[in-house]
């Protein structure tokens, strides 16, 4: 029973990491619009803010490792239960 709570907690933490990664990625891409002025046409400039993008990538990696760990724990517990029955 306790293992189920640990695995559930890991999945929740992984989901939170992904949510924060999405938010930090959105902060890492900044678009600025410039209006036309005389003969110069208007344009949009996109700037990438590296610390936010690095944080997003790091959080996705952490979430992936947590999900792999949760899957390994689940498979290990299922294997232990099935071998205990035999």
Short mmCIF file of N, CA, C and O in Angstrom, two decimals:
data_model
loop_
_atom_site.label_atom_id
_atom_site.label_comp_id
_atom_site.label_asym_id
_atom_site.label_seq_id
_atom_site.Cartn_x
_atom_site.Cartn_y
_atom_site.Cartn_z
N UNK A 1 0.82 -1.20 0.00
CA UNK A 1 0.00 0.00 0.00
C UNK A 1 0.86 1.26 0.00
O UNK A 1 0.57 2.21 -0.70
N UNK A 2 1.91 1.23 0.80
CA UNK A 2 2.79 2.39 0.89
C UNK A 2 3.49 2.64 -0.44
O UNK A 2 3.70 3.78 -0.83
N UNK A 3 3.83 1.57 -1.16
CA UNK A 3 4.49 1.72 -2.46
C UNK A 3 3.59 2.44 -3.45
O UNK A 3 4.05 3.21 -4.27
N UNK A 4 2.30 2.17 -3.37
CA UNK A 4 1.36 2.83 -4.29
C UNK A 4 1.35 4.33 -4.05
O UNK A 4 1.29 5.11 -5.01
N UNK A 5 1.41 4.75 -2.79
CA UNK A 5 1.44 6.18 -2.49
C UNK A 5 2.74 6.82 -2.97
O UNK A 5 2.74 7.95 -3.44
N UNK A 6 3.85 6.09 -2.84
CA UNK A 6 5.14 6.62 -3.29
C UNK A 6 5.13 6.79 -4.80
O UNK A 6 5.54 7.84 -5.32
N UNK A 7 4.62 5.78 -5.52
CA UNK A 7 4.57 5.86 -6.97
C UNK A 7 3.61 6.98 -7.40
O UNK A 7 3.90 7.75 -8.31
N UNK A 8 2.46 7.08 -6.73
CA UNK A 8 1.51 8.14 -7.04
C UNK A 8 2.14 9.51 -6.79
O UNK A 8 1.99 10.44 -7.59
N UNK A 9 2.88 9.64 -5.69
CA UNK A 9 3.57 10.89 -5.39
C UNK A 9 4.61 11.24 -6.43
O UNK A 9 4.75 12.40 -6.82
N UNK A 10 5.32 10.23 -6.92
CA UNK A 10 6.31 10.48 -7.97
C UNK A 10 5.65 10.96 -9.25
O UNK A 10 6.15 11.86 -9.92
N UNK A 11 4.52 10.37 -9.60
CA UNK A 11 3.80 10.77 -10.81
C UNK A 11 3.29 12.21 -10.66
O UNK A 11 3.34 12.99 -11.61
N UNK A 12 2.82 12.57 -9.47
CA UNK A 12 2.34 13.93 -9.24
C UNK A 12 3.50 14.92 -9.36
O UNK A 12 3.36 15.98 -9.98
N UNK A 13 4.64 14.58 -8.79
CA UNK A 13 5.82 15.46 -8.88
C UNK A 13 6.26 15.60 -10.34
O UNK A 13 6.62 16.69 -10.79
N UNK A 14 6.22 14.50 -11.09
CA UNK A 14 6.58 14.56 -12.51
C UNK A 14 5.63 15.47 -13.28
O UNK A 14 6.05 16.26 -14.13
N UNK A 15 4.33 15.38 -12.98
CA UNK A 15 3.35 16.24 -13.65
C UNK A 15 3.59 17.71 -13.29
O UNK A 15 3.49 18.59 -14.16
N UNK A 16 3.92 17.98 -12.05
CA UNK A 16 4.24 19.36 -11.65
C UNK A 16 5.50 19.86 -12.36
O UNK A 16 5.56 21.02 -12.77
N UNK A 17 6.49 18.99 -12.51
CA UNK A 17 7.71 19.38 -13.23
C UNK A 17 7.38 19.75 -14.67
O UNK A 17 7.90 20.74 -15.20
N UNK A 18 6.51 18.97 -15.30
CA UNK A 18 6.14 19.26 -16.69
C UNK A 18 5.36 20.58 -16.76
O UNK A 18 5.59 21.40 -17.66
N UNK A 19 4.46 20.82 -15.81
CA UNK A 19 3.69 22.06 -15.82
C UNK A 19 4.61 23.28 -15.64
O UNK A 19 4.46 24.29 -16.34
N UNK A 20 5.55 23.19 -14.73
CA UNK A 20 6.49 24.29 -14.52
C UNK A 20 7.41 24.44 -15.73
O UNK A 20 7.79 25.56 -16.10
N UNK A 21 7.75 23.33 -16.39
CA UNK A 21 8.58 23.39 -17.59
C UNK A 21 7.86 24.13 -18.71
O UNK A 21 8.47 24.94 -19.42
N UNK A 22 6.57 23.88 -18.86
CA UNK A 22 5.79 24.59 -19.88
C UNK A 22 5.76 26.09 -19.58
O UNK A 22 5.96 26.92 -20.47
N UNK A 23 5.55 26.42 -18.32
CA UNK A 23 5.51 27.84 -17.94
C UNK A 23 6.86 28.51 -18.17
O UNK A 23 6.93 29.63 -18.67
N UNK A 24 7.95 27.82 -17.82
CA UNK A 24 9.26 28.43 -18.00
C UNK A 24 9.62 28.52 -19.48
O UNK A 24 10.30 29.47 -19.90
N UNK A 25 9.17 27.57 -20.30
CA UNK A 25 9.43 27.67 -21.73
C UNK A 25 8.72 28.89 -22.32
O UNK A 25 9.27 29.59 -23.16
N UNK A 26 7.48 29.11 -21.86
CA UNK A 26 6.74 30.28 -22.35
C UNK A 26 7.43 31.58 -21.94
O UNK A 26 7.41 32.56 -22.68
N UNK A 27 8.05 31.60 -20.76
CA UNK A 27 8.81 32.78 -20.35
C UNK A 27 10.11 32.91 -21.12
O UNK A 27 10.67 34.01 -21.22
N UNK A 28 10.60 31.81 -21.68
CA UNK A 28 11.87 31.82 -22.39
C UNK A 28 11.79 32.30 -23.82
O UNK A 28 12.81 32.53 -24.46
N UNK A 29 10.58 32.43 -24.36
CA UNK A 29 10.41 32.90 -25.73
C UNK A 29 9.64 34.22 -25.67
O UNK A 29 8.46 34.24 -25.32
N UNK A 30 10.33 35.30 -25.99
CA UNK A 30 9.74 36.63 -25.90
C UNK A 30 9.63 37.21 -27.31
O UNK A 30 10.61 37.31 -28.03
N UNK A 31 8.41 37.56 -27.70
CA UNK A 31 8.17 38.15 -29.02
C UNK A 31 7.81 39.61 -28.85
O UNK A 31 6.93 39.96 -28.07
N UNK A 32 8.49 40.46 -29.61
CA UNK A 32 8.23 41.90 -29.58
C UNK A 32 7.80 42.33 -30.97
O UNK A 32 8.44 42.01 -31.96
N UNK A 33 6.69 43.05 -31.04
CA UNK A 33 6.19 43.54 -32.33
C UNK A 33 6.58 45.00 -32.50
O UNK A 33 6.42 45.81 -31.58
N UNK A 34 7.09 45.31 -33.67
CA UNK A 34 7.45 46.68 -34.01
C UNK A 34 6.53 47.16 -35.13
O UNK A 34 6.36 46.48 -36.14
N UNK A 35 5.94 48.30 -34.93
CA UNK A 35 5.02 48.86 -35.93
C UNK A 35 5.80 49.47 -37.08
O UNK A 35 6.97 49.82 -36.95
N UNK A 36 5.13 49.56 -38.19
CA UNK A 36 5.75 50.19 -39.37
C UNK A 36 5.97 51.67 -39.10
O UNK A 36 5.15 52.33 -38.47
N UNK A 37 7.08 52.16 -39.58
CA UNK A 37 7.40 53.59 -39.42
C UNK A 37 7.94 54.12 -40.76
O UNK A 37 9.06 53.82 -41.15
N UNK A 38 7.12 54.86 -41.45
CA UNK A 38 7.53 55.41 -42.73
C UNK A 38 7.76 54.32 -43.76
O UNK A 38 6.88 53.52 -44.03
N UNK A 39 8.96 54.26 -44.31
CA UNK A 39 9.30 53.25 -45.32
C UNK A 39 9.73 51.93 -44.70
O UNK A 39 9.88 50.93 -45.41
N UNK A 40 9.93 51.91 -43.41
CA UNK A 40 10.38 50.69 -42.73
C UNK A 40 9.14 49.84 -42.39
O UNK A 40 8.24 50.30 -41.70
N UNK A 41 9.11 48.59 -42.86
CA UNK A 41 7.94 47.76 -42.57
C UNK A 41 7.94 47.28 -41.12
O UNK A 41 8.98 47.21 -40.47
N UNK A 42 6.76 46.96 -40.62
CA UNK A 42 6.65 46.41 -39.27
C UNK A 42 7.14 44.97 -39.26
O UNK A 42 7.11 44.27 -40.27
N UNK A 43 7.60 44.52 -38.11
CA UNK A 43 8.05 43.14 -38.00
C UNK A 43 7.97 42.68 -36.55
O UNK A 43 7.83 43.47 -35.63
N UNK A 44 8.04 41.36 -36.39
CA UNK A 44 8.06 40.75 -35.07
C UNK A 44 9.44 40.18 -34.82
O UNK A 44 10.00 39.48 -35.66
N UNK A 45 9.99 40.48 -33.67
CA UNK A 45 11.30 39.96 -33.28
C UNK A 45 11.10 38.96 -32.14
O UNK A 45 10.37 39.23 -31.19
N UNK A 46 11.73 37.81 -32.28
CA UNK A 46 11.65 36.79 -31.24
C UNK A 46 13.01 36.67 -30.56
O UNK A 46 14.04 36.54 -31.22
N UNK A 47 12.97 36.73 -29.24
CA UNK A 47 14.20 36.64 -28.45
C UNK A 47 14.07 35.44 -27.53
O UNK A 47 13.01 35.18 -26.94
N UNK A 48 15.13 34.65 -27.43
CA UNK A 48 15.14 33.47 -26.58
C UNK A 48 15.97 33.76 -25.34
O UNK A 48 17.12 34.18 -25.44
N UNK A 49 15.38 33.51 -24.18
CA UNK A 49 16.04 33.77 -22.90
C UNK A 49 16.56 32.43 -22.38
O UNK A 49 15.78 31.57 -21.93
N UNK A 50 17.86 32.25 -22.45
CA UNK A 50 18.49 30.95 -22.18
C UNK A 50 18.20 30.38 -20.80
O UNK A 50 17.90 29.18 -20.69
N UNK A 51 18.27 31.14 -19.72
CA UNK A 51 18.03 30.51 -18.40
C UNK A 51 16.65 29.86 -18.29
O UNK A 51 16.52 28.78 -17.70
N UNK A 52 15.63 30.48 -18.85
CA UNK A 52 14.29 29.89 -18.79
C UNK A 52 14.23 28.61 -19.62
O UNK A 52 13.60 27.63 -19.22
N UNK A 53 14.87 28.62 -20.78
CA UNK A 53 14.84 27.44 -21.64
C UNK A 53 15.65 26.29 -21.03
O UNK A 53 15.25 25.13 -21.12
N UNK A 54 16.77 26.62 -20.39
CA UNK A 54 17.56 25.58 -19.71
C UNK A 54 16.77 24.99 -18.55
O UNK A 54 16.78 23.77 -18.34
N UNK A 55 16.09 25.83 -17.80
CA UNK A 55 15.25 25.34 -16.70
C UNK A 55 14.17 24.42 -17.23
O UNK A 55 13.91 23.35 -16.64
N UNK A 56 13.53 24.77 -18.32
CA UNK A 56 12.48 23.93 -18.90
C UNK A 56 13.04 22.58 -19.32
O UNK A 56 12.44 21.53 -19.04
N UNK A 57 14.19 22.57 -19.98
CA UNK A 57 14.81 21.32 -20.40
C UNK A 57 15.19 20.46 -19.20
O UNK A 57 14.96 19.24 -19.19
N UNK A 58 15.74 21.09 -18.18
CA UNK A 58 16.12 20.36 -16.97
C UNK A 58 14.91 19.72 -16.30
O UNK A 58 14.94 18.57 -15.88
N UNK A 59 13.81 20.47 -16.21
CA UNK A 59 12.61 19.95 -15.57
C UNK A 59 12.01 18.79 -16.37
O UNK A 59 11.48 17.84 -15.77
N UNK A 60 12.09 18.85 -17.67
CA UNK A 60 11.59 17.73 -18.48
C UNK A 60 12.44 16.49 -18.25
O UNK A 60 11.91 15.37 -18.14
N UNK A 61 13.75 16.66 -18.14
CA UNK A 61 14.63 15.53 -17.86
C UNK A 61 14.32 14.95 -16.48
O UNK A 61 14.24 13.72 -16.32
N UNK A 62 14.15 15.80 -15.49
CA UNK A 62 13.83 15.34 -14.14
C UNK A 62 12.50 14.58 -14.14
O UNK A 62 12.37 13.51 -13.53
N UNK A 63 11.50 15.10 -14.83
CA UNK A 63 10.21 14.43 -14.91
C UNK A 63 10.36 13.07 -15.58
O UNK A 63 9.74 12.09 -15.14
N UNK A 64 11.16 12.99 -16.62
CA UNK A 64 11.38 11.71 -17.29
C UNK A 64 12.03 10.69 -16.38
O UNK A 64 11.63 9.52 -16.35
N UNK A 65 13.03 11.10 -15.63
CA UNK A 65 13.70 10.19 -14.70
C UNK A 65 12.73 9.73 -13.61
O UNK A 65 12.72 8.55 -13.23
N UNK A 66 11.90 10.63 -13.13
CA UNK A 66 10.93 10.26 -12.10
C UNK A 66 9.92 9.26 -12.65
O UNK A 66 9.56 8.29 -11.97
N UNK A 67 9.45 9.46 -13.86
CA UNK A 67 8.49 8.52 -14.46
C UNK A 67 9.14 7.16 -14.68
O UNK A 67 8.52 6.12 -14.42
N UNK A 68 10.39 7.14 -15.13
CA UNK A 68 11.09 5.86 -15.31
C UNK A 68 11.24 5.15 -13.98
O UNK A 68 11.05 3.93 -13.87
N UNK A 69 11.57 5.89 -12.92
CA UNK A 69 11.69 5.30 -11.59
C UNK A 69 10.36 4.74 -11.11
O UNK A 69 10.30 3.65 -10.55
N UNK A 70 9.28 5.49 -11.33
CA UNK A 70 7.95 5.01 -10.91
C UNK A 70 7.57 3.75 -11.67
O UNK A 70 7.02 2.80 -11.08
N UNK A 71 7.87 3.71 -12.96
CA UNK A 71 7.57 2.50 -13.75
C UNK A 71 8.40 1.32 -13.27
O UNK A 71 7.88 0.20 -13.15
N UNK A 72 9.66 1.53 -12.96
CA UNK A 72 10.52 0.45 -12.47
C UNK A 72 10.02 -0.07 -11.13
O UNK A 72 10.00 -1.28 -10.89
N UNK A 73 9.61 0.84 -10.25
CA UNK A 73 9.08 0.40 -8.95
C UNK A 73 7.81 -0.40 -9.12
O UNK A 73 7.59 -1.41 -8.44
N UNK A 74 6.94 0.03 -10.03
CA UNK A 74 5.69 -0.68 -10.26
C UNK A 74 5.95 -2.07 -10.83
O UNK A 74 5.35 -3.05 -10.38
N UNK A 75 6.83 -2.15 -11.80
CA UNK A 75 7.15 -3.45 -12.40
C UNK A 75 7.83 -4.36 -11.38
O UNK A 75 7.52 -5.56 -11.30
N UNK A 76 8.74 -3.81 -10.60
CA UNK A 76 9.42 -4.60 -9.57
C UNK A 76 8.42 -5.12 -8.54
O UNK A 76 8.50 -6.28 -8.12
N UNK A 77 7.47 -4.29 -8.12
CA UNK A 77 6.47 -4.72 -7.14
C UNK A 77 5.56 -5.79 -7.74
O UNK A 77 5.21 -6.77 -7.07
N UNK A 78 5.17 -5.63 -8.99
CA UNK A 78 4.30 -6.63 -9.63
C UNK A 78 5.03 -7.96 -9.78
O UNK A 78 4.45 -9.03 -9.59
N UNK A 79 6.31 -7.90 -10.13
CA UNK A 79 7.10 -9.12 -10.26
C UNK A 79 7.26 -9.81 -8.92
O UNK A 79 7.18 -11.04 -8.83
N UNK A 80 7.48 -9.03 -7.88
CA UNK A 80 7.64 -9.60 -6.54
C UNK A 80 6.34 -10.24 -6.08
O UNK A 80 6.35 -11.32 -5.45
N UNK A 81 5.21 -9.61 -6.36
CA UNK A 81 3.91 -10.18 -5.97
C UNK A 81 3.65 -11.49 -6.72
O UNK A 81 3.16 -12.45 -6.13
N UNK A 82 3.95 -11.52 -8.02
CA UNK A 82 3.66 -12.72 -8.79
C UNK A 82 4.60 -13.87 -8.39
O UNK A 82 4.20 -15.02 -8.38
N UNK A 83 5.85 -13.55 -8.05
CA UNK A 83 6.76 -14.62 -7.62
C UNK A 83 6.43 -15.09 -6.21
O UNK A 83 6.69 -16.23 -5.86
N UNK A 84 5.84 -14.23 -5.38
CA UNK A 84 5.45 -14.63 -4.03
C UNK A 84 4.24 -15.56 -4.08
O UNK A 84 4.08 -16.43 -3.21
N UNK A 85 3.40 -15.41 -5.08
CA UNK A 85 2.23 -16.28 -5.21
C UNK A 85 2.62 -17.68 -5.65
O UNK A 85 1.93 -18.63 -5.35
N UNK A 86 3.71 -17.77 -6.40
CA UNK A 86 4.12 -19.09 -6.93
C UNK A 86 4.80 -19.92 -5.91
O UNK A 86 4.95 -20.16 -4.94
#
